[in-house]
Amino acid sequence: MAQTPSVLFVCLGNICRSPMAEGAMRAAAQEAGLDITIDSAGTGAWHIGSPPDSRAIATAARHGVDITSQIAREVTHRDFQTFDRILALDHQNLANLRKDQPEGATAQLALLMDMVPGREGEAVADPYYGEADNFEATWADISAAAQALVSALTAAQRR
Ligand code: 4NP
């Protein structure tokens, strides 16, 4: 039996994009019956201990996903060994992860949108200074990536 896959989603504050990614991925995995370890974290420390932004909570809720129990945390060195994959929401966060990865890191680093065929190399725009529309656009990107990731992992488990 293959080991349970694990994925960490990383944005800047861990209050908008990566909590939505965590929520979308939990929902997509549950629907597909995929056993997976999922978490999210930020490269910045400002919001440690906070719940997701109320606009992120509202957006996820509109799509039937409850993210209210998430608590923001910062990426740790341990994450680079405990997760198979660390998926950054944009290029700046990916660059910070590459810079901060410790010796012995085993996690594969990539952009979240690299998971979506045809959208490799794209960033998920930061909605923090935006409006509800921006959060909806974030959700659309993130749920496309969650679906693609679930498909890829489900196919890998069948192999
Ligand atoms: P996130 O959004 O990285 O998607 O969680 C942000 C949240 C907070 C800040 C920036 C982006 N901030 O500057 O506090």
PDB file of C-alpha atoms and ligand atoms in Angstrom:
ATOM      1  CA  MET A   1       0.000   0.000   0.000  1.00  0.00           C
ATOM      2  CA  ALA A   2       1.459   3.331  -1.044  1.00  0.00           C
ATOM      3  CA  GLN A   3       2.139   5.949   1.602  1.00  0.00           C
ATOM      4  CA  THR A   4      -0.507   8.621   2.136  1.00  0.00           C
ATOM      5  CA  PRO A   5       0.404  11.617  -0.045  1.00  0.00           C
ATOM      6  CA  SER A   6       0.816  14.961   1.676  1.00  0.00           C
ATOM      7  CA  VAL A   7       0.613  18.516   0.422  1.00  0.00           C
ATOM      8  CA  LEU A   8       1.215  21.890   2.020  1.00  0.00           C
ATOM      9  CA  PHE A   9      -0.209  25.036   0.393  1.00  0.00           C
ATOM     10  CA  VAL A  10       1.792  28.197   0.979  1.00  0.00           C
ATOM     11  CA  CYS A  11       0.940  31.869   0.446  1.00  0.00           C
ATOM     12  CA  LEU A  12       2.117  35.023   2.164  1.00  0.00           C
ATOM     13  CA  GLY A  13      -0.253  35.565   5.081  1.00  0.00           C
ATOM     14  CA  ASN A  14      -1.947  32.127   5.345  1.00  0.00           C
ATOM     15  CA  ILE A  15      -5.253  33.941   5.762  1.00  0.00           C
ATOM     16  CA  CYS A  16      -6.579  34.217   2.172  1.00  0.00           C
ATOM     17  CA  ARG A  17      -5.264  32.023  -0.646  1.00  0.00           C
ATOM     18  CA  SER A  18      -3.673  29.024   1.070  1.00  0.00           C
ATOM     19  CA  PRO A  19      -6.565  28.484   3.540  1.00  0.00           C
ATOM     20  CA  MET A  20      -8.947  28.504   0.559  1.00  0.00           C
ATOM     21  CA  ALA A  21      -6.632  26.035  -1.217  1.00  0.00           C
ATOM     22  CA  GLU A  22      -6.583  23.810   1.875  1.00  0.00           C
ATOM     23  CA  GLY A  23     -10.390  23.916   2.065  1.00  0.00           C
ATOM     24  CA  ALA A  24     -10.924  23.285  -1.653  1.00  0.00           C
ATOM     25  CA  MET A  25      -8.454  20.400  -1.566  1.00  0.00           C
ATOM     26  CA  ARG A  26     -10.068  18.790   1.497  1.00  0.00           C
ATOM     27  CA  ALA A  27     -13.448  18.970  -0.236  1.00  0.00           C
ATOM     28  CA  ALA A  28     -12.144  17.631  -3.572  1.00  0.00           C
ATOM     29  CA  ALA A  29     -10.209  14.804  -1.879  1.00  0.00           C
ATOM     30  CA  GLN A  30     -13.177  13.821   0.249  1.00  0.00           C
ATOM     31  CA  GLU A  31     -15.453  13.716  -2.778  1.00  0.00           C
ATOM     32  CA  ALA A  32     -12.958  11.514  -4.628  1.00  0.00           C
ATOM     33  CA  GLY A  33     -12.358   9.263  -1.599  1.00  0.00           C
ATOM     34  CA  LEU A  34      -8.662  10.171  -1.676  1.00  0.00           C
ATOM     35  CA  ASP A  35      -6.718   9.721   1.557  1.00  0.00           C
ATOM     36  CA  ILE A  36      -4.289  12.648   1.804  1.00  0.00           C
ATOM     37  CA  THR A  37      -2.657  14.853   4.439  1.00  0.00           C
ATOM     38  CA  ILE A  38      -3.362  18.537   3.747  1.00  0.00           C
ATOM     39  CA  ASP A  39      -2.234  21.708   5.496  1.00  0.00           C
ATOM     40  CA  SER A  40      -1.442  25.344   4.713  1.00  0.00           C
ATOM     41  CA  ALA A  41       1.053  27.908   5.965  1.00  0.00           C
ATOM     42  CA  GLY A  42       2.450  31.361   5.214  1.00  0.00           C
ATOM     43  CA  THR A  43       5.904  32.670   4.416  1.00  0.00           C
ATOM     44  CA  GLY A  44       5.079  35.803   6.448  1.00  0.00           C
ATOM     45  CA  ALA A  45       4.515  35.909  10.199  1.00  0.00           C
ATOM     46  CA  TRP A  46       2.006  38.778  10.576  1.00  0.00           C
ATOM     47  CA  HIS A  47      -1.136  36.680  10.946  1.00  0.00           C
ATOM     48  CA  ILE A  48       0.109  33.709  12.996  1.00  0.00           C
ATOM     49  CA  GLY A  49      -2.719  32.420  15.201  1.00  0.00           C
ATOM     50  CA  SER A  50      -5.473  34.146  13.209  1.00  0.00           C
ATOM     51  CA  PRO A  51      -8.422  32.513  11.479  1.00  0.00           C
ATOM     52  CA  PRO A  52      -8.776  33.042   7.708  1.00  0.00           C
ATOM     53  CA  ASP A  53      -9.819  36.485   6.428  1.00  0.00           C
ATOM     54  CA  SER A  54     -13.615  36.893   6.688  1.00  0.00           C
ATOM     55  CA  ARG A  55     -13.828  37.338   2.886  1.00  0.00           C
ATOM     56  CA  ALA A  56     -12.004  34.020   2.358  1.00  0.00           C
ATOM     57  CA  ILE A  57     -14.363  32.336   4.847  1.00  0.00           C
ATOM     58  CA  ALA A  58     -17.395  33.803   3.050  1.00  0.00           C
ATOM     59  CA  THR A  59     -16.110  32.767  -0.390  1.00  0.00           C
ATOM     60  CA  ALA A  60     -15.411  29.191   0.696  1.00  0.00           C
ATOM     61  CA  ALA A  61     -18.824  29.053   2.408  1.00  0.00           C
ATOM     62  CA  ARG A  62     -20.530  30.131  -0.850  1.00  0.00           C
ATOM     63  CA  HIS A  63     -18.952  27.034  -2.376  1.00  0.00           C
ATOM     64  CA  GLY A  64     -20.040  24.788   0.482  1.00  0.00           C
ATOM     65  CA  VAL A  65     -16.665  24.602   2.231  1.00  0.00           C
ATOM     66  CA  ASP A  66     -16.114  25.517   5.890  1.00  0.00           C
ATOM     67  CA  ILE A  67     -12.627  26.887   6.576  1.00  0.00           C
ATOM     68  CA  THR A  68     -13.441  28.567   9.909  1.00  0.00           C
ATOM     69  CA  SER A  69     -11.401  26.144  12.019  1.00  0.00           C
ATOM     70  CA  GLN A  70      -8.095  26.906  10.273  1.00  0.00           C
ATOM     71  CA  ILE A  71      -5.433  28.862  12.173  1.00  0.00           C
ATOM     72  CA  ALA A  72      -2.615  30.698  10.374  1.00  0.00           C
ATOM     73  CA  ARG A  73       0.929  29.469  10.897  1.00  0.00           C
ATOM     74  CA  GLU A  74       4.301  30.103   9.355  1.00  0.00           C
ATOM     75  CA  VAL A  75       6.198  27.547   7.230  1.00  0.00           C
ATOM     76  CA  THR A  76       8.720  25.595   9.320  1.00  0.00           C
ATOM     77  CA  HIS A  77      11.913  23.776   8.366  1.00  0.00           C
ATOM     78  CA  ARG A  78      10.207  20.521   9.351  1.00  0.00           C
ATOM     79  CA  ASP A  79       7.573  21.079   6.663  1.00  0.00           C
ATOM     80  CA  PHE A  80      10.253  20.515   4.012  1.00  0.00           C
ATOM     81  CA  GLN A  81      10.619  16.926   5.228  1.00  0.00           C
ATOM     82  CA  THR A  82       7.132  16.033   6.387  1.00  0.00           C
ATOM     83  CA  PHE A  83       5.314  17.015   3.167  1.00  0.00           C
ATOM     84  CA  ASP A  84       5.809  15.344  -0.248  1.00  0.00           C
ATOM     85  CA  ARG A  85       4.862  18.555  -1.999  1.00  0.00           C
ATOM     86  CA  ILE A  86       4.820  22.193  -1.039  1.00  0.00           C
ATOM     87  CA  LEU A  87       2.748  24.226  -3.481  1.00  0.00           C
ATOM     88  CA  ALA A  88       3.234  27.989  -3.550  1.00  0.00           C
ATOM     89  CA  LEU A  89       0.414  30.257  -4.587  1.00  0.00           C
ATOM     90  CA  ASP A  90       2.688  32.712  -6.415  1.00  0.00           C
ATOM     91  CA  HIS A  91       6.246  33.222  -7.611  1.00  0.00           C
ATOM     92  CA  GLN A  92       7.353  35.324  -4.650  1.00  0.00           C
ATOM     93  CA  ASN A  93       6.298  32.641  -2.195  1.00  0.00           C
ATOM     94  CA  LEU A  94       7.971  29.954  -4.316  1.00  0.00           C
ATOM     95  CA  ALA A  95      11.189  32.002  -4.360  1.00  0.00           C
ATOM     96  CA  ASN A  96      11.040  32.411  -0.575  1.00  0.00           C
ATOM     97  CA  LEU A  97      10.498  28.684  -0.097  1.00  0.00           C
ATOM     98  CA  ARG A  98      13.472  27.895  -2.350  1.00  0.00           C
ATOM     99  CA  LYS A  99      15.626  30.360  -0.429  1.00  0.00           C
ATOM    100  CA  ASP A 100      14.558  29.110   3.009  1.00  0.00           C
ATOM    101  CA  GLN A 101      14.603  25.375   2.371  1.00  0.00           C
ATOM    102  CA  PRO A 102      16.931  23.656   4.828  1.00  0.00           C
ATOM    103  CA  GLU A 103      19.598  21.080   4.106  1.00  0.00           C
ATOM    104  CA  GLY A 104      17.983  17.667   3.676  1.00  0.00           C
ATOM    105  CA  ALA A 105      14.701  19.045   2.361  1.00  0.00           C
ATOM    106  CA  THR A 106      12.804  16.338   0.486  1.00  0.00           C
ATOM    107  CA  ALA A 107       9.557  18.105  -0.432  1.00  0.00           C
ATOM    108  CA  GLN A 108       8.985  18.911  -4.095  1.00  0.00           C
ATOM    109  CA  LEU A 109       8.449  22.645  -4.524  1.00  0.00           C
ATOM    110  CA  ALA A 110       6.197  23.976  -7.281  1.00  0.00           C
ATOM    111  CA  LEU A 111       3.569  26.568  -8.069  1.00  0.00           C
ATOM    112  CA  LEU A 112       0.020  25.491  -7.310  1.00  0.00           C
ATOM    113  CA  MET A 113      -1.079  26.328 -10.861  1.00  0.00           C
ATOM    114  CA  ASP A 114       1.636  24.018 -12.256  1.00  0.00           C
ATOM    115  CA  MET A 115      -0.850  21.273 -11.331  1.00  0.00           C
ATOM    116  CA  VAL A 116      -3.325  22.503 -13.959  1.00  0.00           C
ATOM    117  CA  PRO A 117      -2.503  21.379 -17.516  1.00  0.00           C
ATOM    118  CA  GLY A 118      -2.099  24.483 -19.685  1.00  0.00           C
ATOM    119  CA  ARG A 119      -1.741  26.854 -16.726  1.00  0.00           C
ATOM    120  CA  GLU A 120       1.792  25.961 -15.634  1.00  0.00           C
ATOM    121  CA  GLY A 121       3.782  28.941 -14.385  1.00  0.00           C
ATOM    122  CA  GLU A 122       0.733  31.035 -13.477  1.00  0.00           C
ATOM    123  CA  ALA A 123       0.337  32.738 -10.109  1.00  0.00           C
ATOM    124  CA  VAL A 124      -2.851  32.892  -8.046  1.00  0.00           C
ATOM    125  CA  ALA A 125      -3.309  36.637  -7.608  1.00  0.00           C
ATOM    126  CA  ASP A 126      -3.339  37.988  -4.055  1.00  0.00           C
ATOM    127  CA  PRO A 127      -6.928  39.072  -3.290  1.00  0.00           C
ATOM    128  CA  TYR A 128      -6.072  40.695   0.075  1.00  0.00           C
ATOM    129  CA  TYR A 129      -6.327  44.265  -1.213  1.00  0.00           C
ATOM    130  CA  GLY A 130      -9.151  43.360  -3.602  1.00  0.00           C
ATOM    131  CA  GLU A 131     -12.911  42.936  -3.482  1.00  0.00           C
ATOM    132  CA  ALA A 132     -15.303  39.987  -3.279  1.00  0.00           C
ATOM    133  CA  ASP A 133     -14.839  39.453  -7.046  1.00  0.00           C
ATOM    134  CA  ASN A 134     -11.130  38.917  -6.527  1.00  0.00           C
ATOM    135  CA  PHE A 135     -11.851  36.284  -3.896  1.00  0.00           C
ATOM    136  CA  GLU A 136     -14.206  34.522  -6.337  1.00  0.00           C
ATOM    137  CA  ALA A 137     -11.463  34.531  -8.981  1.00  0.00           C
ATOM    138  CA  THR A 138      -9.075  33.098  -6.388  1.00  0.00           C
ATOM    139  CA  TRP A 139     -11.563  30.345  -5.584  1.00  0.00           C
ATOM    140  CA  ALA A 140     -11.951  29.482  -9.288  1.00  0.00           C
ATOM    141  CA  ASP A 141      -8.157  29.111  -9.710  1.00  0.00           C
ATOM    142  CA  ILE A 142      -7.735  27.187  -6.505  1.00  0.00           C
ATOM    143  CA  SER A 143     -10.568  24.761  -7.108  1.00  0.00           C
ATOM    144  CA  ALA A 144      -9.277  24.046 -10.639  1.00  0.00           C
ATOM    145  CA  ALA A 145      -5.906  23.212  -9.090  1.00  0.00           C
ATOM    146  CA  ALA A 146      -7.469  21.078  -6.352  1.00  0.00           C
ATOM    147  CA  GLN A 147      -9.409  19.056  -8.934  1.00  0.00           C
ATOM    148  CA  ALA A 148      -6.284  18.592 -11.073  1.00  0.00           C
ATOM    149  CA  LEU A 149      -4.223  17.549  -8.067  1.00  0.00           C
ATOM    150  CA  VAL A 150      -6.842  15.037  -6.925  1.00  0.00           C
ATOM    151  CA  SER A 151      -6.982  13.567 -10.457  1.00  0.00           C
ATOM    152  CA  ALA A 152      -3.202  13.263 -10.625  1.00  0.00           C
ATOM    153  CA  LEU A 153      -2.904  11.693  -7.172  1.00  0.00           C
ATOM    154  CA  THR A 154      -5.804   9.319  -7.751  1.00  0.00           C
ATOM    155  CA  ALA A 155      -4.224   8.171 -11.038  1.00  0.00           C
ATOM    156  CA  ALA A 156      -0.851   7.723  -9.276  1.00  0.00           C
ATOM    157  CA  GLN A 157      -2.444   5.535  -6.593  1.00  0.00           C
ATOM    158  CA  ARG A 158      -3.965   3.259  -9.220  1.00  0.00           C
ATOM    159  CA  ARG A 159      -0.582   2.631 -10.766  1.00  0.00           C
TER     160      ARG A 159
HETATM  161  P1  4NP B   1      -2.586  35.644   1.503  1.00  0.00           P
HETATM  162  O1  4NP B   1      -3.005  37.182   1.467  1.00  0.00           O
HETATM  163  O2  4NP B   1      -1.100  35.616   1.268  1.00  0.00           O
HETATM  164  O3  4NP B   1      -3.364  35.069   0.356  1.00  0.00           O
HETATM  165  O4  4NP B   1      -3.000  35.123   2.847  1.00  0.00           O
HETATM  166  C1  4NP B   1      -2.385  38.164   2.227  1.00  0.00           C
HETATM  167  C2  4NP B   1      -2.742  38.317   3.549  1.00  0.00           C
HETATM  168  C3  4NP B   1      -2.141  39.313   4.305  1.00  0.00           C
HETATM  169  C4  4NP B   1      -1.191  40.136   3.734  1.00  0.00           C
HETATM  170  C5  4NP B   1      -0.840  39.964   2.410  1.00  0.00           C
HETATM  171  C6  4NP B   1      -1.434  38.973   1.656  1.00  0.00           C
HETATM  172  N1  4NP B   1      -0.608  41.164   4.503  1.00  0.00           N
HETATM  173  O5  4NP B   1       0.195  41.934   3.948  1.00  0.00           O
HETATM  174  O6  4NP B   1      -0.886  41.263   5.694  1.00  0.00           O
END
